[in-house]
Coordinates of C-alpha atoms in Angstrom, one line a residue:
M5 CA 5.8 -13.0 3.0
S6 CA 1.9 -13.2 4.1
D7 CA -0.8 -13.9 1.8
I8 CA -2.4 -10.4 0.8
Q9 CA -6.1 -10.1 -1.0
Y10 CA -7.3 -7.6 -3.1
S11 CA -10.7 -6.3 -2.7
E12 CA -11.8 -3.1 -4.8
G13 CA -9.6 -0.3 -3.2
L14 CA -8.4 -2.5 -0.5
F15 CA -5.2 -4.6 -0.2
Y16 CA -5.7 -7.2 3.1
I17 CA -4.4 -9.3 5.2
G18 CA -6.3 -12.2 6.9
D19 CA -10.6 -12.6 7.0
K20 CA -11.6 -9.9 4.6
N21 CA -14.2 -8.6 7.3
D22 CA -11.5 -8.4 10.1
P23 CA -8.2 -8.2 8.3
S24 CA -5.1 -8.5 10.6
A25 CA -3.6 -5.6 8.2
H26 CA -5.4 -3.5 5.3
L27 CA -4.3 -0.8 2.7
A28 CA -6.9 1.1 1.9
F29 CA -6.4 2.8 -1.8
E30 CA -8.3 5.2 -4.3
E31 CA -7.3 5.1 -8.1
E32 CA -7.8 8.7 -10.0
N33 CA -6.2 9.2 -13.5
D34 CA -3.7 6.8 -13.3
V35 CA -2.5 7.2 -9.8
M36 CA -3.1 5.6 -6.5
Q37 CA -3.6 7.6 -3.6
I38 CA -2.4 5.1 -0.4
M39 CA -5.1 6.9 2.4
S40 CA -4.3 4.7 5.2
T41 CA -2.5 1.4 6.2
V42 CA -3.6 -0.4 9.5
V43 CA -2.4 -2.9 11.2
A44 CA -4.3 -4.7 14.4
P45 CA -2.0 -4.2 17.5
E46 CA -1.6 -7.7 18.4
E47 CA 0.1 -8.3 15.1
R48 CA 2.4 -4.8 14.6
E49 CA 6.0 -5.3 14.7
Q50 CA 6.1 -7.9 12.2
G51 CA 5.8 -6.2 8.4
L52 CA 2.9 -6.8 7.8
G53 CA 2.2 -2.9 7.1
T54 CA 5.5 -2.5 4.8
E55 CA 4.4 -5.7 2.7
L56 CA 1.5 -4.2 2.3
I57 CA 3.3 -0.6 1.0
D58 CA 5.5 -3.7 -1.4
H59 CA 2.3 -5.3 -2.9
A60 CA 1.0 -1.6 -3.3
V61 CA 3.9 -0.5 -5.2
N62 CA 4.2 -3.5 -7.0
Y63 CA 0.5 -3.5 -7.6
A64 CA 1.3 -0.2 -9.3
R65 CA 3.7 -1.2 -11.4
K66 CA 2.4 -3.0 -12.7
H67 CA -0.7 -1.0 -13.8
K68 CA 1.7 1.8 -14.7
L69 CA 0.2 4.1 -11.6
E70 CA 1.7 6.8 -10.0
I71 CA 1.6 6.7 -5.6
D72 CA 0.3 9.8 -4.1
P73 CA 0.9 8.5 -0.3
V74 CA -2.0 9.9 1.8
C75 CA -1.1 7.9 4.5
S76 CA 1.9 8.9 6.7
F77 CA 2.9 5.7 7.5
A78 CA 3.0 4.8 3.5
H79 CA 5.2 7.9 2.7
E80 CA 7.9 7.3 5.2
V81 CA 8.3 3.8 4.1
I82 CA 8.3 4.5 -0.2
K83 CA 10.6 7.7 1.0
E84 CA 12.9 4.9 2.8
T85 CA 13.0 2.8 0.3
P86 CA 14.4 3.7 -3.2
E87 CA 13.4 1.7 -5.7
Y88 CA 10.2 2.5 -5.1
H89 CA 10.5 6.2 -6.0
V90 CA 10.1 5.0 -9.5
V91 CA 6.7 5.1 -8.6
W92 CA 6.3 7.9 -6.1
K93 CA 4.2 11.0 -7.0
Q94 CA 6.1 14.0 -5.3
K95 CA 4.7 16.8 -5.7

């Protein structure tokens, strides 16, 4: 499990200015929109993107938010993980 940090609208792993991976989101009206999930090429295939999605889901649960996964990676992970469906804002 990686050490995931928080900065306004961003969860990231590593250095804030040059993270190994990050997830960008926006919050509005009890909805968390996941805009993008990015993992540095040399860090891929280690599950960092999935860890970030899991962290975002737990954040949403804690703050009573629904998640609108605009990011295609986030959408796929949430869709394929039934326990995440409780926070998934399906259109």
